[in-house]
Amino acid sequence: MLKIGVLVSGGGTNLQAILDAIDAGEITNAKVDIVISNNASAYALERARKHDIEAVCIAPKDYPDREAFHKALLAKLQEKEVDLIVLAGYLVAIPPMMVEAYPNKIINIHPSLIPSFCGKGFYGLKVHDAVLARGVKVTGATVHFVDAGTDTGPIILQKAVEVRQGDTPEVLQRRVMEEAEWKILPKAIDLIANNKVSVQNGKVCIENE
């Protein structure tokens, strides 16, 4: 049974998609063991508690410096003995010490088709603002492993989403979540939980089902 730790900063819609997929049997051999937020008022923590999952706030402001914060975050994940860390809208940079402790065991959901509209400064509505400003016709979402860079790790799954005439960033954000994020994040977790994903020479290989 894969033990998952989910890191989230806000409402936790991607967390809810994971919990719903587990309840529906769409994710097998996995369970969410802990949800951690850097924001004490994040609704994601309430979603976790409703599922009887440990929910804790570990915030940078509660520690003397970033290193102390990073060590506390890593210590909590190691205490829970998680096998996979899922970044589900987590707006804090992941430190090298965590990447080293969990090689190819941290995944992130990003609201664009990487390598487009990603990297430093591209998060939340800023991604969708940029998509609309560029005038592209197709966007989407990407699940990837986390490495030392920003949105640079090996890609696991992607799903395209149409950009429509008259879209606002908020409307596009919702469509990308509904049509892509909430589908490929649970799918990626299920593949990992059932040992169907491996990384070879920096690229992801997925076993045929």
Coordinates of N, CA and C in Angstrom, one line a residue:
M1 N 0.8 -1.2 0.0 CA 0.0 0.0 0.0 C 0.9 1.2 0.0
L2 N 0.7 2.1 -1.0 CA 1.5 3.3 -1.2 C 1.0 4.3 -0.2
K3 N 1.9 4.9 0.7 CA 1.5 5.9 1.6 C 1.8 7.3 1.0
I4 N 0.8 8.1 0.9 CA 1.0 9.4 0.2 C 0.9 10.5 1.2
G5 N 1.8 11.5 1.0 CA 1.7 12.8 1.7 C 1.4 13.8 0.7
V6 N 0.4 14.6 1.0 CA -0.1 15.7 0.0 C 0.3 17.0 0.6
L7 N 1.0 17.8 -0.2 CA 1.3 19.2 0.2 C 0.4 20.2 -0.6
V8 N -0.2 21.1 0.1 CA -1.2 22.0 -0.6 C -1.2 23.3 0.2
S9 N -1.5 24.4 -0.6 CA -1.5 25.7 0.0 C -2.9 26.3 0.1
G10 N -3.9 25.8 -0.7 CA -5.2 26.5 -0.7 C -6.3 25.6 -0.5
G11 N -7.3 25.7 -1.4 CA -8.6 25.0 -1.2 C -8.6 23.5 -1.3
G12 N -7.6 23.0 -2.1 CA -7.4 21.5 -2.1 C -8.4 20.8 -3.1
T13 N -8.7 21.4 -4.2 CA -9.5 20.7 -5.2 C -8.8 19.5 -5.8
N14 N -7.5 19.6 -6.0 CA -6.8 18.4 -6.5 C -6.7 17.4 -5.4
L15 N -6.6 17.8 -4.2 CA -6.6 16.8 -3.1 C -8.0 16.1 -3.1
Q16 N -9.0 16.8 -3.3 CA -10.4 16.2 -3.3 C -10.5 15.2 -4.4
A17 N -9.9 15.6 -5.6 CA -9.9 14.7 -6.7 C -9.2 13.3 -6.4
I18 N -8.1 13.4 -5.7 CA -7.4 12.2 -5.2 C -8.2 11.4 -4.3
L19 N -8.8 12.1 -3.3 CA -9.6 11.3 -2.3 C -10.8 10.7 -3.0
D20 N -11.5 11.4 -3.9 CA -12.6 10.9 -4.6 C -12.2 9.6 -5.4
A21 N -11.1 9.7 -6.1 CA -10.6 8.6 -6.9 C -10.3 7.4 -6.1
I22 N -9.7 7.6 -4.9 CA -9.5 6.5 -4.0 C -10.8 5.8 -3.5
D23 N -11.7 6.7 -3.1 CA -13.0 6.2 -2.7 C -13.8 5.4 -3.8
A24 N -13.6 5.9 -5.1 CA -14.2 5.2 -6.2 C -13.5 4.0 -6.7
G25 N -12.3 3.7 -6.2 CA -11.5 2.6 -6.7 C -10.7 2.9 -7.9
E26 N -10.7 4.2 -8.3 CA -9.9 4.5 -9.5 C -8.4 4.6 -9.2
I27 N -8.1 4.9 -7.9 CA -6.7 4.7 -7.4 C -6.7 3.5 -6.5
T28 N -5.9 2.5 -6.8 CA -5.8 1.3 -6.0 C -4.4 1.2 -5.4
N29 N -4.3 0.5 -4.3 CA -3.0 0.2 -3.6 C -2.4 1.5 -3.0
A30 N -3.2 2.5 -2.7 CA -2.7 3.7 -2.2 C -3.6 4.4 -1.2
K31 N -3.1 5.1 -0.3 CA -3.9 5.9 0.7 C -3.2 7.2 1.0
V32 N -4.0 8.2 1.3 CA -3.4 9.5 1.8 C -3.2 9.4 3.3
D33 N -2.0 9.5 3.7 CA -1.6 9.3 5.1 C -1.6 10.7 5.9
I34 N -1.2 11.7 5.2 CA -1.1 13.0 5.8 C -1.3 14.1 4.7
V35 N -1.9 15.2 5.2 CA -2.0 16.4 4.3 C -1.3 17.6 5.1
I36 N -0.3 18.2 4.5 CA 0.4 19.3 5.1 C 0.2 20.6 4.3
S37 N -0.1 21.7 5.0 CA -0.2 23.0 4.3 C 0.7 24.0 5.0
N38 N 1.2 25.0 4.2 CA 1.9 26.1 4.7 C 0.9 27.2 5.2
N39 N -0.4 26.9 5.0 CA -1.4 27.9 5.3 C -2.4 27.3 6.3
A40 N -2.4 27.8 7.5 CA -3.3 27.3 8.6 C -4.8 27.3 8.2
S41 N -5.2 28.3 7.4 CA -6.6 28.4 7.0 C -6.9 27.8 5.7
A42 N -6.0 27.0 5.1 CA -6.3 26.3 3.9 C -7.4 25.3 4.0
Y43 N -8.4 25.4 3.2 CA -9.6 24.5 3.3 C -9.2 23.1 3.0
A44 N -8.0 22.9 2.4 CA -7.5 21.5 2.1 C -7.4 20.8 3.4
L45 N -7.0 21.4 4.5 CA -6.8 20.8 5.8 C -8.2 20.2 6.3
E46 N -9.2 21.0 6.1 CA -10.6 20.6 6.5 C -11.0 19.4 5.6
R47 N -10.7 19.4 4.3 CA -11.0 18.2 3.5 C -10.4 17.0 4.0
A48 N -9.1 17.1 4.5 CA -8.4 15.9 5.0 C -9.0 15.4 6.3
R49 N -9.4 16.4 7.2 CA -10.0 16.0 8.5 C -11.3 15.3 8.2
K50 N -12.1 15.7 7.2 CA -13.3 15.0 6.9 C -13.1 13.6 6.5
H51 N -11.9 13.3 6.0 CA -11.6 11.9 5.6 C -10.8 11.2 6.7
D52 N -10.8 11.8 7.9 CA -10.0 11.2 9.0 C -8.5 11.0 8.7
I53 N -8.0 12.0 7.9 CA -6.6 12.0 7.6 C -5.9 13.1 8.4
E54 N -4.7 12.8 8.9 CA -3.9 13.8 9.7 C -3.7 15.0 8.8
A55 N -4.0 16.2 9.4 CA -3.9 17.4 8.7 C -3.1 18.4 9.6
V56 N -2.0 18.9 9.1 CA -1.1 19.8 9.9 C -0.7 21.0 9.0
C57 N -0.4 22.1 9.7 CA 0.2 23.3 9.1 C 1.6 23.3 9.5
I58 N 2.5 23.4 8.5 CA 3.9 23.7 8.8 C 4.3 24.9 7.9
A59 N 4.4 26.0 8.6 CA 4.5 27.3 7.8 C 5.9 27.9 8.1
P60 N 6.5 28.5 7.0 CA 7.8 29.1 7.1 C 7.8 30.2 8.2
K61 N 6.7 30.9 8.4 CA 6.7 32.0 9.4 C 6.9 31.5 10.9
D62 N 6.7 30.2 11.1 CA 6.8 29.6 12.4 C 8.2 29.1 12.8
Y63 N 9.1 29.4 11.9 CA 10.5 28.9 12.1 C 11.5 30.1 11.9
P64 N 12.6 30.0 12.5 CA 13.6 31.1 12.5 C 14.2 31.4 11.1
D65 N 14.2 30.3 10.3 CA 14.8 30.5 8.9 C 14.2 29.4 8.0
R66 N 14.5 29.5 6.7 CA 14.0 28.5 5.8 C 14.6 27.1 6.0
E67 N 15.8 27.1 6.5 CA 16.4 25.7 6.7 C 15.7 25.0 7.8
A68 N 15.3 25.7 8.9 CA 14.6 25.1 10.0 C 13.2 24.6 9.5
F69 N 12.6 25.5 8.7 CA 11.3 25.1 8.1 C 11.4 23.8 7.2
H70 N 12.4 23.8 6.4 CA 12.6 22.7 5.5 C 12.9 21.4 6.3
K71 N 13.7 21.5 7.3 CA 14.0 20.3 8.2 C 12.7 19.8 8.9
A72 N 11.9 20.7 9.3 CA 10.6 20.3 10.0 C 9.7 19.6 9.0
L73 N 9.6 20.2 7.8 CA 8.7 19.6 6.8 C 9.2 18.2 6.5
L74 N 10.5 18.1 6.2 CA 11.1 16.8 5.9 C 10.9 15.8 7.0
A75 N 11.1 16.2 8.2 CA 11.0 15.3 9.4 C 9.6 14.8 9.6
K76 N 8.6 15.6 9.3 CA 7.2 15.1 9.4 C 6.9 14.1 8.4
L77 N 7.4 14.3 7.2 CA 7.1 13.3 6.1 C 7.8 12.0 6.4
Q78 N 9.0 12.1 6.9 CA 9.8 10.9 7.2 C 9.2 10.2 8.4
E79 N 8.7 11.0 9.4 CA 8.0 10.4 10.5 C 6.8 9.5 10.1
K80 N 6.1 10.0 9.1 CA 4.9 9.3 8.6 C 5.3 8.2 7.6
E81 N 6.5 8.1 7.3 CA 7.0 7.1 6.4 C 6.3 7.1 5.0
V82 N 6.1 8.2 4.5 CA 5.4 8.3 3.2 C 6.3 7.8 2.1
D83 N 5.6 7.2 1.1 CA 6.3 6.6 -0.1 C 6.3 7.6 -1.3
L84 N 5.3 8.5 -1.3 CA 5.1 9.4 -2.4 C 4.6 10.7 -1.9
I85 N 5.2 11.8 -2.3 CA 4.8 13.2 -2.0 C 4.1 13.8 -3.2
V86 N 2.9 14.3 -3.0 CA 2.2 14.9 -4.1 C 2.0 16.4 -3.8
L87 N 2.5 17.2 -4.7 CA 2.3 18.6 -4.6 C 1.0 19.0 -5.4
A88 N 0.0 19.3 -4.6 CA -1.3 19.6 -5.2 C -1.7 21.1 -5.0
G89 N -1.0 21.9 -5.7 CA -1.2 23.4 -5.5 C -0.4 23.9 -4.3
Y90 N 0.8 23.5 -4.2 CA 1.7 23.9 -3.1 C 2.6 25.0 -3.6
L91 N 2.5 26.1 -3.0 CA 3.1 27.3 -3.5 C 4.4 27.7 -2.8
V92 N 5.1 26.7 -2.2 CA 6.4 26.8 -1.6 C 7.4 26.0 -2.3
A93 N 8.6 26.6 -2.6 CA 9.6 25.9 -3.3 C 10.1 24.7 -2.5
I94 N 10.3 23.6 -3.2 CA 10.7 22.3 -2.6 C 12.3 22.4 -2.5
P95 N 12.8 22.2 -1.3 CA 14.3 22.4 -1.1 C 15.0 21.1 -1.7
P96 N 16.3 21.4 -2.0 CA 17.1 20.2 -2.5 C 17.2 19.1 -1.5
M97 N 17.2 19.4 -0.2 CA 17.3 18.3 0.8 C 16.1 17.3 0.6
M98 N 14.9 17.8 0.2 CA 13.7 17.0 0.1 C 13.8 16.2 -1.2
V99 N 14.3 16.8 -2.3 CA 14.4 16.1 -3.6 C 15.5 15.0 -3.4
E100 N 16.5 15.2 -2.7 CA 17.5 14.2 -2.4 C 17.0 13.1 -1.6
A101 N 16.2 13.4 -0.6 CA 15.6 12.4 0.3 C 14.5 11.5 -0.4
Y102 N 13.9 12.1 -1.4 CA 12.8 11.4 -2.1 C 13.0 11.5 -3.7
P103 N 14.1 10.8 -4.2 CA 14.3 10.9 -5.6 C 13.2 10.2 -6.4
N104 N 12.6 10.8 -7.4 CA 11.5 10.3 -8.2 C 10.4 9.8 -7.3
K105 N 10.2 10.4 -6.2 CA 9.1 10.1 -5.3 C 8.3 11.3 -4.9
I106 N 8.5 12.4 -5.7 CA 7.7 13.6 -5.5 C 7.1 14.0 -6.8
I107 N 5.8 14.2 -6.9 CA 5.2 14.6 -8.2 C 4.4 15.9 -8.0
N108 N 4.3 16.6 -9.1 CA 3.6 17.9 -9.1 C 2.6 18.0 -10.2
I109 N 1.5 18.7 -10.0 CA 0.6 19.0 -11.1 C 0.7 20.4 -11.4
H110 N 0.9 20.7 -12.7 CA 1.1 22.0 -13.2 C 0.1 22.3 -14.3
P111 N -0.6 23.5 -14.2 CA -1.7 23.8 -15.1 C -1.3 24.4 -16.5
S112 N -0.4 23.7 -17.1 CA -0.1 24.0 -18.6 C 0.6 22.7 -19.2
L113 N 0.8 22.8 -20.5 CA 1.5 21.7 -21.1 C 3.0 22.0 -21.1
I114 N 3.7 21.6 -20.1 CA 5.1 21.8 -20.0 C 5.8 21.3 -21.3
P115 N 6.7 22.0 -21.9 CA 7.5 23.1 -21.4 C 6.9 24.5 -21.6
S116 N 5.6 24.6 -22.0 CA 5.0 25.9 -22.2 C 4.5 26.5 -20.9
F117 N 4.6 27.8 -20.7 CA 4.0 28.4 -19.5 C 4.4 27.8 -18.2
C118 N 5.6 27.6 -18.0 CA 6.1 27.0 -16.7 C 7.4 27.6 -16.3
G119 N 7.8 27.2 -15.1 CA 9.1 27.8 -14.5 C 8.8 28.8 -13.5
K120 N 9.8 29.6 -13.1 CA 9.7 30.6 -12.1 C 8.6 31.6 -12.4
G121 N 7.7 31.9 -11.5 CA 6.7 32.9 -11.7 C 5.4 32.4 -12.3
F122 N 5.4 31.2 -12.8 CA 4.2 30.6 -13.5 C 3.5 29.7 -12.5
Y123 N 2.5 30.3 -11.8 CA 1.6 29.5 -10.9 C 0.2 30.1 -10.9
G124 N -0.7 29.2 -10.5 CA -2.1 29.7 -10.3 C -2.6 30.4 -11.6
L125 N -3.3 31.5 -11.3 CA -4.0 32.2 -12.4 C -2.9 32.9 -13.4
K126 N -1.7 33.1 -12.9 CA -0.7 33.7 -13.7 C -0.4 32.8 -15.0
V127 N -0.5 31.5 -14.8 CA -0.3 30.6 -16.0 C -1.4 30.9 -17.0
H128 N -2.7 30.9 -16.6 CA -3.8 31.1 -17.5 C -3.8 32.5 -18.1
D129 N -3.4 33.5 -17.3 CA -3.2 34.9 -17.9 C -2.2 34.8 -19.0
A130 N -1.1 34.1 -18.9 CA -0.1 34.1 -19.9 C -0.6 33.3 -21.1
V131 N -1.3 32.3 -20.9 CA -1.9 31.5 -22.0 C -2.8 32.4 -22.9
L132 N -3.7 33.1 -22.2 CA -4.6 34.0 -23.0 C -3.9 35.1 -23.6
A133 N -2.9 35.7 -23.0 CA -2.1 36.8 -23.6 C -1.4 36.3 -24.8
R134 N -0.9 35.1 -24.8 CA -0.2 34.6 -26.0 C -1.1 34.2 -27.1
G135 N -2.4 33.9 -26.8 CA -3.3 33.6 -27.9 C -3.3 32.2 -28.4
V136 N -2.7 31.3 -27.6 CA -2.7 29.9 -28.0 C -4.1 29.3 -28.0
K137 N -4.3 28.2 -28.8 CA -5.6 27.6 -28.9 C -5.7 26.4 -28.0
V138 N -4.6 25.9 -27.5 CA -4.6 24.7 -26.7 C -3.7 24.9 -25.5
T139 N -4.2 24.5 -24.3 CA -3.4 24.5 -23.1 C -3.7 23.1 -22.5
G140 N -3.5 23.0 -21.2 CA -3.7 21.7 -20.5 C -3.1 21.6 -19.2
A141 N -2.7 20.4 -18.8 CA -2.0 20.2 -17.5 C -1.0 19.1 -17.6
T142 N -0.1 19.1 -16.7 CA 1.1 18.1 -16.7 C 1.3 17.6 -15.3
V143 N 1.5 16.3 -15.2 CA 2.0 15.7 -14.0 C 3.4 15.3 -14.2
H144 N 4.3 15.7 -13.4 CA 5.7 15.4 -13.6 C 6.4 15.2 -12.2
F145 N 7.5 14.4 -12.3 CA 8.3 14.2 -11.1 C 9.1 15.5 -10.8
V146 N 9.4 15.8 -9.6 CA 10.0 17.0 -9.1 C 11.5 16.7 -9.0
D147 N 12.3 17.6 -9.7 CA 13.8 17.5 -9.5 C 14.2 18.9 -8.9
A148 N 15.5 19.2 -9.1 CA 16.1 20.4 -8.5 C 15.6 21.7 -9.2
G149 N 15.1 21.6 -10.4 CA 14.7 22.8 -11.1 C 13.2 23.1 -10.8
T150 N 12.7 24.1 -11.5 CA 11.3 24.5 -11.4 C 10.5 24.0 -12.6
D151 N 9.6 23.0 -12.4 CA 8.8 22.4 -13.5 C 9.7 21.7 -14.6
T152 N 10.9 21.2 -14.2 CA 11.8 20.6 -15.1 C 11.9 19.1 -15.0
G153 N 11.3 18.5 -14.1 CA 11.4 17.0 -13.9 C 10.7 16.2 -15.0
P154 N 11.0 14.9 -15.1 CA 10.5 14.0 -16.1 C 8.9 14.1 -16.1
I155 N 8.3 14.2 -17.3 CA 6.9 14.2 -17.4 C 6.3 12.8 -17.3
I156 N 5.2 12.7 -16.5 CA 4.5 11.4 -16.4 C 3.3 11.4 -17.3
L157 N 2.4 12.4 -17.2 CA 1.2 12.5 -18.0 C 0.9 13.9 -18.4
Q158 N 0.3 14.1 -19.5 CA -0.2 15.4 -19.9 C -1.6 15.2 -20.6
K159 N -2.4 16.3 -20.5 CA -3.7 16.2 -21.1 C -4.0 17.6 -21.7
A160 N -4.4 17.7 -22.9 CA -4.7 19.0 -23.6 C -6.1 19.4 -23.3
V161 N -6.3 20.8 -23.3 CA -7.6 21.4 -23.0 C -7.7 22.6 -24.0
E162 N -8.9 22.7 -24.6 CA -9.2 23.7 -25.6 C -9.3 25.1 -24.9
V163 N -8.7 26.1 -25.5 CA -8.9 27.5 -25.1 C -10.0 28.1 -26.0
R164 N -11.0 28.6 -25.4 CA -12.2 29.1 -26.1 C -12.3 30.6 -26.2
Q165 N -12.9 31.0 -27.2 CA -13.2 32.5 -27.4 C -13.9 33.0 -26.2
G166 N -13.4 34.1 -25.7 CA -14.1 34.8 -24.6 C -13.6 34.3 -23.2
D167 N -12.7 33.3 -23.2 CA -12.3 32.8 -21.9 C -11.6 33.9 -21.0
T168 N -11.9 33.8 -19.7 CA -11.2 34.6 -18.8 C -10.2 33.7 -18.1
P169 N -9.2 34.2 -17.4 CA -8.3 33.3 -16.7 C -9.0 32.4 -15.7
E170 N -10.0 32.9 -15.0 CA -10.8 32.1 -14.1 C -11.6 31.0 -14.7
V171 N -12.2 31.3 -15.9 CA -13.0 30.3 -16.6 C -12.0 29.2 -17.1
L172 N -10.9 29.6 -17.7 CA -9.9 28.7 -18.2 C -9.3 27.8 -17.1
Q173 N -9.0 28.4 -16.0 CA -8.5 27.7 -14.9 C -9.4 26.6 -14.5
R174 N -10.7 26.9 -14.4 CA -11.7 25.9 -14.0 C -11.8 24.7 -15.0
R175 N -11.8 25.1 -16.3 CA -11.8 24.0 -17.3 C -10.6 23.1 -17.3
V176 N -9.4 23.7 -17.1 CA -8.2 22.9 -17.0 C -8.3 22.0 -15.8
M177 N -8.8 22.5 -14.7 CA -8.9 21.6 -13.5 C -9.9 20.5 -13.8
E178 N -11.1 20.8 -14.3 CA -12.1 19.8 -14.5 C -11.7 18.8 -15.6
E179 N -11.1 19.2 -16.7 CA -10.9 18.4 -17.9 C -9.5 17.7 -17.8
A180 N -8.6 18.3 -17.1 CA -7.2 17.7 -17.1 C -6.7 17.4 -15.7
E181 N -6.5 18.4 -14.9 CA -5.9 18.2 -13.6 C -6.5 17.1 -12.8
W182 N -7.9 17.1 -12.6 CA -8.6 16.1 -11.8 C -8.6 14.8 -12.4
K183 N -8.2 14.6 -13.6 CA -8.1 13.3 -14.3 C -6.7 12.7 -14.2
I184 N -5.7 13.5 -14.6 CA -4.4 12.9 -14.8 C -3.6 12.8 -13.5
L185 N -3.9 13.6 -12.5 CA -3.2 13.5 -11.2 C -3.6 12.2 -10.5
P186 N -4.9 11.8 -10.4 CA -5.3 10.5 -9.8 C -4.7 9.4 -10.7
K187 N -4.8 9.5 -12.0 CA -4.2 8.5 -12.9 C -2.8 8.2 -12.7
A188 N -2.0 9.3 -12.5 CA -0.5 9.2 -12.3 C -0.3 8.5 -11.0
I189 N -1.0 8.8 -10.0 CA -0.9 8.2 -8.6 C -1.2 6.7 -8.7
D190 N -2.2 6.3 -9.4 CA -2.6 4.9 -9.6 C -1.5 4.2 -10.3
L191 N -0.9 4.8 -11.4 CA 0.2 4.1 -12.1 C 1.4 3.9 -11.2
I192 N 1.7 4.9 -10.4 CA 2.8 4.7 -9.5 C 2.6 3.7 -8.4
A193 N 1.3 3.7 -7.9 CA 1.0 2.8 -6.8 C 1.0 1.4 -7.3
N194 N 0.8 1.1 -8.5 CA 0.8 -0.2 -9.1 C 2.1 -0.5 -9.9
N195 N 3.1 0.2 -9.6 CA 4.5 0.0 -10.1 C 4.5 -0.1 -11.6
K196 N 3.7 0.9 -12.3 CA 3.7 0.9 -13.7 C 4.5 2.1 -14.3
V197 N 5.2 2.8 -13.4 CA 6.0 4.0 -13.8 C 7.4 3.8 -13.3
S198 N 8.3 4.1 -14.3 CA 9.8 4.1 -13.9 C 10.4 5.2 -14.7
V199 N 11.6 5.6 -14.1 CA 12.4 6.7 -14.8 C 13.7 6.1 -15.3
Q200 N 13.9 6.2 -16.6 CA 15.1 5.6 -17.2 C 15.8 6.7 -18.0
N201 N 17.0 7.0 -17.7 CA 17.8 8.0 -18.4 C 17.0 9.3 -18.5
G202 N 16.4 9.7 -17.3 CA 15.8 11.0 -17.2 C 14.4 11.0 -17.9
K203 N 13.9 9.9 -18.4 CA 12.6 9.9 -19.0 C 11.7 8.9 -18.4
V204 N 10.4 9.2 -18.4 CA 9.4 8.3 -17.7 C 9.0 7.2 -18.7
C205 N 9.0 6.0 -18.2 CA 8.5 4.9 -18.9 C 7.2 4.3 -18.2
I206 N 6.1 4.2 -19.0 CA 4.9 3.7 -18.4 C 4.6 2.3 -19.0
E207 N 4.4 1.3 -18.1 CA 4.1 0.0 -18.5 C 2.7 -0.1 -19.1
N208 N 2.6 -0.8 -20.2 CA 1.3 -0.9 -20.9 C 0.4 -1.7 -20.0
E209 N -0.9 -1.2 -19.9 CA -1.8 -1.9 -19.0 C -2.5 -3.1 -19.8

